[in-house]
Each structure stands twice: as C-alpha cells, then as structure tokens.
Amino acid sequence: LGDNKLETSVNHIKYAESCNESLKSVFKEVEAEVLTASGIDLEEVSVTPIGSSIDLVCPRGTKFSFDNDGFVVNDGIFQVVCNTHQKYSIPLPSWPKCVQFCPLILPNPPEHTGLVNVKSEFTTPSGQNARYMCKNSNLGVDQGSSIYYEVECLNNTKYKVPTSKYDWPICEVRTTTMRPEISIGVNNMLNRYKWNINYYYTLYQRGSDFIPKELKDYFSTVTIPCFIGLLVVILFCLCFTRNDSPICLICKDSTLRKKKTLIPLKNFENN
C-alpha cells in the first residue's frame, strides 16, 4: 500500500477471538429433537468466532414458538450468536419450544370490513399473531387510531377469526384527529422530560453525599440561646437606661429617704 508493506508472517497474524464453551453446558435445556434436527453433537467443543452463530431448527412440520434472536422474525431458524464477551447469547428466561404453525395465507375477511391480508414471508407459529390491515390507511379499525387488526394462531393450526361476518371489525373514520406522528412526537418529548428528571435526580443524589446525613438540632443549640441573650439585652435596656425605669425609680426613692433623715449641723450648733 504505497510505501507501506503488509506483514503476512505467522507471528504477526492475530486470530479472531471465539467462544470456547462446551455445547453441553450451552444447550443443556434445549429439546433433544431440536438438537437432532440441527445436527448438533453436545460432546463436541465448538470454536465459534465472535459474530458467528450456531443455527437451531425444529423438526419438519413445526417451528419455534418465538424467534426474537435479533435476525429475521419467524424464519424458522433460531441463531445463537457468539458475542463480544466470548459467550453465547442464550435467550431468557427460557428457550423457544417447537410448536405447530398456521398457514401463510389468512382467511379472507368480509368485503364490508375494508380489511385486507398483510402479506408475510413466513408462517406464524401458534401463540403468535398475524395481522390484517385497513385497505384505506386513512381509516382506523373500529374508529380507532390503528390500521391493524391482529388474530392469534391457535394450536390447531387455525387462526382465531370471528365466526360471523357481523363480528368482524370495520375500518371507519377515526374518532381521534391525532395523527400517529403527533403521538410519537409527544411520547418522545415526555421520554426526554423523564430522562432530564432522572438526570437531575442523580446529580442531586451525588451532591447529597457531601451533606451530613444527620443534621444537628440547631433550634436547641443556636436559636434558643440567641433568643435568651436578646431578651436579656432588651430587659437591661428597659431597666437601666431610662429615668422612669423601675430600677431607677427604686434607687431614686432610697436617695430621697436618706436626705430626709439627715439633720443639718447648724441646728446642733444653735442648740
């Protein structure tokens, strides 16, 4: 590459990290029929590079009850990926089971409903839902905000659809004027407000670490002593700084009494 040379010696080649777990520990809760159909031998030690996967399939005529492996939904293949922690991504809380599935094409709805089948690439396993939709996207199912009507796939490989044509929902003018885009925008705004509240609450919690958990009783140690001291100062001012104060009047009366009891010396000399 220009002036650079690509190093291809064995000493400089770094092999990709991989999952070296025992398959027996990884697939210990998987049904034996699934392992057989997938061609997996639990006695082997599989070396799967990070990002690669081990594919599980059900026996013919069945498919997995759920397929949330992060790839194509309900494609009949459940992929267990080797993640960046060098561990297999095991589904929680449990592995999917092999169940019956319903036909790819749903029963035709009555014409007056305004519903049409939603074309799907894969069949729907029992317990999961398939969908109809309003042919006119400006209408809503039973005047609601959604254009979709979901029906469940039962264990007898049939869809749970209304038995009478009068029980089917009808696509009608929506009773709400709120468009889905507005609802999504409002929800996003509310989620942002929630995030801000959580963020500021976290900051407050971090700041509270610097505040003593048990505050002192400042009322008894500061407020009451200050009040008593202020009261003493006020009483002192009232009693000792005015001529007509009670203390001054008492002192004045005692002085007058002393003056009345004194006899001038001239009187004694005259006698």
mmCIF file of N, CA and C in Angstrom, residues 110-182:
data_model
loop_
_atom_site.group_PDB
_atom_site.id
_atom_site.type_symbol
_atom_site.label_atom_id
_atom_site.label_comp_id
_atom_site.label_asym_id
_atom_site.label_seq_id
_atom_site.Cartn_x
_atom_site.Cartn_y
_atom_site.Cartn_z
ATOM 1 N N PRO A 110 -64.536 -10.394 5.322
ATOM 2 C CA PRO A 110 -65.679 -9.907 4.532
ATOM 3 C C PRO A 110 -65.350 -8.566 3.875
ATOM 4 N N GLU A 111 -65.947 -8.338 2.729
ATOM 5 C CA GLU A 111 -65.630 -7.132 1.961
ATOM 6 C C GLU A 111 -66.059 -5.852 2.679
ATOM 7 N N HIS A 112 -67.152 -5.942 3.447
ATOM 8 C CA HIS A 112 -67.664 -4.720 4.074
ATOM 9 C C HIS A 112 -66.751 -4.211 5.191
ATOM 10 N N THR A 113 -65.793 -5.029 5.626
ATOM 11 C CA THR A 113 -64.910 -4.606 6.718
ATOM 12 C C THR A 113 -63.842 -3.628 6.252
ATOM 13 N N GLY A 114 -63.485 -3.708 4.981
ATOM 14 C CA GLY A 114 -62.406 -2.854 4.488
ATOM 15 C C GLY A 114 -61.027 -3.354 4.854
ATOM 16 N N LEU A 115 -60.936 -4.600 5.354
ATOM 17 C CA LEU A 115 -59.653 -5.187 5.748
ATOM 18 C C LEU A 115 -59.059 -5.999 4.608
ATOM 19 N N VAL A 116 -57.737 -6.077 4.586
ATOM 20 C CA VAL A 116 -57.016 -6.926 3.635
ATOM 21 C C VAL A 116 -55.917 -7.663 4.392
ATOM 22 N N ASN A 117 -55.462 -8.780 3.826
ATOM 23 C CA ASN A 117 -54.392 -9.550 4.454
ATOM 24 C C ASN A 117 -53.063 -8.802 4.354
ATOM 25 N N VAL A 118 -52.288 -8.897 5.424
ATOM 26 C CA VAL A 118 -50.920 -8.372 5.392
ATOM 27 C C VAL A 118 -50.013 -9.506 4.936
ATOM 28 N N LYS A 119 -49.387 -9.330 3.798
ATOM 29 C CA LYS A 119 -48.550 -10.387 3.250
ATOM 30 C C LYS A 119 -47.324 -10.600 4.125
ATOM 31 N N SER A 120 -47.073 -11.862 4.448
ATOM 32 C CA SER A 120 -45.917 -12.211 5.268
ATOM 33 C C SER A 120 -45.055 -13.214 4.529
ATOM 34 N N GLU A 121 -43.767 -13.163 4.771
ATOM 35 C CA GLU A 121 -42.845 -14.073 4.099
ATOM 36 C C GLU A 121 -42.791 -15.431 4.775
ATOM 37 N N PHE A 122 -43.138 -15.473 6.073
ATOM 38 C CA PHE A 122 -43.038 -16.713 6.838
ATOM 39 C C PHE A 122 -44.356 -16.996 7.550
ATOM 40 N N THR A 123 -44.566 -18.262 7.878
ATOM 41 C CA THR A 123 -45.771 -18.680 8.593
ATOM 42 C C THR A 123 -45.714 -18.214 10.041
ATOM 43 N N THR A 124 -46.871 -18.212 10.696
ATOM 44 C CA THR A 124 -46.986 -17.731 12.072
ATOM 45 C C THR A 124 -47.089 -18.912 13.027
ATOM 46 N N PRO A 125 -46.202 -19.034 14.028
ATOM 47 C CA PRO A 125 -46.299 -20.136 14.993
ATOM 48 C C PRO A 125 -47.485 -19.934 15.926
ATOM 49 N N SER A 126 -47.984 -21.029 16.482
ATOM 50 C CA SER A 126 -49.122 -20.942 17.403
ATOM 51 C C SER A 126 -48.718 -20.123 18.625
ATOM 52 N N GLY A 127 -49.651 -19.296 19.053
ATOM 53 C CA GLY A 127 -49.376 -18.385 20.161
ATOM 54 C C GLY A 127 -48.970 -17.001 19.709
ATOM 55 N N GLN A 128 -48.563 -16.861 18.443
ATOM 56 C CA GLN A 128 -48.199 -15.560 17.895
ATOM 57 C C GLN A 128 -49.358 -15.001 17.062
ATOM 58 N N ASN A 129 -49.254 -13.756 16.670
ATOM 59 C CA ASN A 129 -50.342 -13.079 15.968
ATOM 60 C C ASN A 129 -49.976 -12.750 14.525
ATOM 61 N N ALA A 130 -50.951 -12.903 13.655
ATOM 62 C CA ALA A 130 -50.855 -12.397 12.285
ATOM 63 C C ALA A 130 -51.771 -11.178 12.184
ATOM 64 N N ARG A 131 -51.652 -10.424 11.092
ATOM 65 C CA ARG A 131 -52.363 -9.149 11.044
ATOM 66 C C ARG A 131 -53.106 -8.927 9.730
ATOM 67 N N TYR A 132 -54.261 -8.292 9.874
ATOM 68 C CA TYR A 132 -54.963 -7.660 8.766
ATOM 69 C C TYR A 132 -54.713 -6.149 8.876
ATOM 70 N N MET A 133 -54.981 -5.458 7.802
ATOM 71 C CA MET A 133 -54.854 -4.006 7.836
ATOM 72 C C MET A 133 -55.949 -3.363 6.995
ATOM 73 N N CYS A 134 -56.256 -2.109 7.320
ATOM 74 C CA CYS A 134 -57.258 -1.377 6.554
ATOM 75 C C CYS A 134 -56.704 -1.053 5.166
ATOM 76 N N LYS A 135 -57.519 -1.333 4.162
ATOM 77 C CA LYS A 135 -57.093 -1.043 2.792
ATOM 78 C C LYS A 135 -56.862 0.447 2.603
ATOM 79 N N ASN A 136 -57.708 1.249 3.236
ATOM 80 C CA ASN A 136 -57.548 2.701 3.236
ATOM 81 C C ASN A 136 -56.821 3.098 4.524
ATOM 82 N N SER A 137 -55.589 3.545 4.394
ATOM 83 C CA SER A 137 -54.784 3.847 5.582
ATOM 84 C C SER A 137 -55.266 5.083 6.335
ATOM 85 N N ASN A 138 -56.192 5.833 5.759
ATOM 86 C CA ASN A 138 -56.745 6.991 6.459
ATOM 87 C C ASN A 138 -57.829 6.596 7.454
ATOM 88 N N LEU A 139 -58.288 5.344 7.385
ATOM 89 C CA LEU A 139 -59.303 4.847 8.304
ATOM 90 C C LEU A 139 -58.644 4.091 9.448
ATOM 91 N N GLY A 140 -59.446 3.782 10.473
ATOM 92 C CA GLY A 140 -58.954 3.035 11.623
ATOM 93 C C GLY A 140 -59.879 1.888 11.955
ATOM 94 N N VAL A 141 -59.322 0.828 12.555
ATOM 95 C CA VAL A 141 -60.124 -0.335 12.931
ATOM 96 C C VAL A 141 -61.087 0.062 14.042
ATOM 97 N N ASP A 142 -62.393 -0.104 13.763
ATOM 98 C CA ASP A 142 -63.441 0.277 14.715
ATOM 99 C C ASP A 142 -63.268 1.721 15.189
ATOM 100 N N GLN A 143 -62.958 2.607 14.249
ATOM 101 C CA GLN A 143 -62.795 4.039 14.506
ATOM 102 C C GLN A 143 -61.615 4.341 15.427
ATOM 103 N N GLY A 144 -60.732 3.369 15.584
ATOM 104 C CA GLY A 144 -59.555 3.577 16.426
ATOM 105 C C GLY A 144 -58.417 4.217 15.664
ATOM 106 N N SER A 145 -57.277 4.349 16.350
ATOM 107 C CA SER A 145 -56.121 5.000 15.739
ATOM 108 C C SER A 145 -55.252 4.033 14.953
ATOM 109 N N SER A 146 -55.461 2.715 15.114
ATOM 110 C CA SER A 146 -54.616 1.728 14.442
ATOM 111 C C SER A 146 -55.287 1.215 13.169
ATOM 112 N N ILE A 147 -54.462 0.938 12.172
ATOM 113 C CA ILE A 147 -54.987 0.375 10.920
ATOM 114 C C ILE A 147 -54.868 -1.147 10.912
ATOM 115 N N TYR A 148 -54.332 -1.728 11.989
ATOM 116 C CA TYR A 148 -54.086 -3.172 12.024
ATOM 117 C C TYR A 148 -55.088 -3.882 12.930
ATOM 118 N N TYR A 149 -55.433 -5.100 12.521
ATOM 119 C CA TYR A 149 -56.282 -5.982 13.317
ATOM 120 C C TYR A 149 -55.558 -7.320 13.440
ATOM 121 N N GLU A 150 -55.209 -7.707 14.669
ATOM 122 C CA GLU A 150 -54.409 -8.901 14.904
ATOM 123 C C GLU A 150 -55.292 -10.087 15.264
ATOM 124 N N VAL A 151 -54.908 -11.261 14.742
ATOM 125 C CA VAL A 151 -55.596 -12.516 15.061
ATOM 126 C C VAL A 151 -54.541 -13.522 15.511
ATOM 127 N N GLU A 152 -54.901 -14.330 16.490
ATOM 128 C CA GLU A 152 -53.957 -15.286 17.081
ATOM 129 C C GLU A 152 -53.965 -16.612 16.327
ATOM 130 N N CYS A 153 -52.789 -17.205 16.215
ATOM 131 C CA CYS A 153 -52.665 -18.550 15.650
ATOM 132 C C CYS A 153 -52.849 -19.561 16.772
ATOM 133 N N LEU A 154 -53.840 -20.443 16.641
ATOM 134 C CA LEU A 154 -54.159 -21.421 17.676
ATOM 135 C C LEU A 154 -53.348 -22.700 17.499
ATOM 136 N N ASN A 155 -53.435 -23.572 18.508
ATOM 137 C CA ASN A 155 -52.675 -24.825 18.466
ATOM 138 C C ASN A 155 -53.173 -25.788 17.394
ATOM 139 N N ASN A 156 -54.383 -25.568 16.899
ATOM 140 C CA ASN A 156 -54.932 -26.452 15.859
ATOM 141 C C ASN A 156 -54.599 -25.956 14.456
ATOM 142 N N THR A 157 -53.577 -25.114 14.354
ATOM 143 C CA THR A 157 -53.087 -24.558 13.081
ATOM 144 C C THR A 157 -54.140 -23.703 12.381
ATOM 145 N N LYS A 158 -55.066 -23.134 13.144
ATOM 146 C CA LYS A 158 -56.075 -22.240 12.579
ATOM 147 C C LYS A 158 -56.012 -20.890 13.281
ATOM 148 N N TYR A 159 -56.411 -19.870 12.546
ATOM 149 C CA TYR A 159 -56.420 -18.525 13.116
ATOM 150 C C TYR A 159 -57.725 -18.276 13.872
ATOM 151 N N LYS A 160 -57.624 -17.529 14.953
ATOM 152 C CA LYS A 160 -58.793 -17.194 15.761
ATOM 153 C C LYS A 160 -59.475 -15.969 15.155
ATOM 154 N N VAL A 161 -60.298 -16.231 14.143
ATOM 155 C CA VAL A 161 -61.015 -15.158 13.455
ATOM 156 C C VAL A 161 -62.488 -15.228 13.832
ATOM 157 N N PRO A 162 -63.228 -14.141 13.725
ATOM 158 C CA PRO A 162 -64.657 -14.160 14.043
ATOM 159 C C PRO A 162 -65.406 -15.178 13.181
ATOM 160 N N THR A 163 -66.334 -15.890 13.803
ATOM 161 C CA THR A 163 -67.103 -16.909 13.078
ATOM 162 C C THR A 163 -68.225 -16.291 12.252
ATOM 163 N N SER A 164 -68.724 -15.156 12.667
ATOM 164 C CA SER A 164 -69.792 -14.476 11.930
ATOM 165 C C SER A 164 -69.232 -13.227 11.250
ATOM 166 N N LYS A 165 -69.751 -12.952 10.071
ATOM 167 C CA LYS A 165 -69.255 -11.778 9.343
ATOM 168 C C LYS A 165 -69.625 -10.472 10.041
ATOM 169 N N TYR A 166 -70.625 -10.539 10.933
ATOM 170 C CA TYR A 166 -71.033 -9.337 11.650
ATOM 171 C C TYR A 166 -70.143 -9.061 12.866
ATOM 172 N N ASP A 167 -69.317 -10.043 13.235
ATOM 173 C CA ASP A 167 -68.422 -9.863 14.382
ATOM 174 C C ASP A 167 -67.067 -9.279 13.982
ATOM 175 N N TRP A 168 -66.832 -9.153 12.693
ATOM 176 C CA TRP A 168 -65.563 -8.598 12.239
ATOM 177 C C TRP A 168 -65.513 -7.089 12.502
ATOM 178 N N PRO A 169 -64.346 -6.568 12.849
ATOM 179 C CA PRO A 169 -64.229 -5.107 12.985
ATOM 180 C C PRO A 169 -64.299 -4.442 11.621
ATOM 181 N N ILE A 170 -64.652 -3.180 11.617
ATOM 182 C CA ILE A 170 -64.828 -2.440 10.367
ATOM 183 C C ILE A 170 -63.890 -1.233 10.363
ATOM 184 N N CYS A 171 -63.302 -0.991 9.224
ATOM 185 C CA CYS A 171 -62.454 0.194 9.065
ATOM 186 C C CYS A 171 -63.344 1.415 8.842
ATOM 187 N N GLU A 172 -63.294 2.359 9.774
ATOM 188 C CA GLU A 172 -64.136 3.547 9.712
ATOM 189 C C GLU A 172 -63.299 4.793 9.985
ATOM 190 N N VAL A 173 -63.959 5.937 9.807
ATOM 191 C CA VAL A 173 -63.277 7.207 10.077
ATOM 192 C C VAL A 173 -62.894 7.265 11.551
ATOM 193 N N ARG A 174 -61.666 7.640 11.802
ATOM 194 C CA ARG A 174 -61.169 7.658 13.179
ATOM 195 C C ARG A 174 -61.867 8.737 14.000
ATOM 196 N N THR A 175 -62.129 8.414 15.255
ATOM 197 C CA THR A 175 -62.760 9.380 16.158
ATOM 198 C C THR A 175 -61.749 10.363 16.723
ATOM 199 N N THR A 176 -60.488 10.088 16.583
ATOM 200 C CA THR A 176 -59.444 10.996 17.053
ATOM 201 C C THR A 176 -58.813 11.697 15.864
ATOM 202 N N THR A 177 -58.499 12.962 16.059
ATOM 203 C CA THR A 177 -57.848 13.734 14.994
ATOM 204 C C THR A 177 -56.333 13.711 15.114
ATOM 205 N N MET A 178 -55.836 13.022 16.126
ATOM 206 C CA MET A 178 -54.392 12.990 16.331
ATOM 207 C C MET A 178 -53.745 11.991 15.382
ATOM 208 N N ARG A 179 -52.815 12.446 14.592
ATOM 209 C CA ARG A 179 -52.083 11.576 13.690
ATOM 210 C C ARG A 179 -51.029 10.791 14.473
ATOM 211 N N PRO A 180 -50.646 9.610 13.981
ATOM 212 C CA PRO A 180 -49.625 8.818 14.685
ATOM 213 C C PRO A 180 -48.318 9.567 14.882
ATOM 214 N N GLU A 181 -47.954 10.431 13.918
ATOM 215 C CA GLU A 181 -46.705 11.179 14.054
ATOM 216 C C GLU A 181 -46.745 12.102 15.270
ATOM 217 N N ILE A 182 -47.927 12.684 15.539
ATOM 218 C CA ILE A 182 -48.055 13.572 16.694
ATOM 219 C C ILE A 182 -47.910 12.777 17.981
#
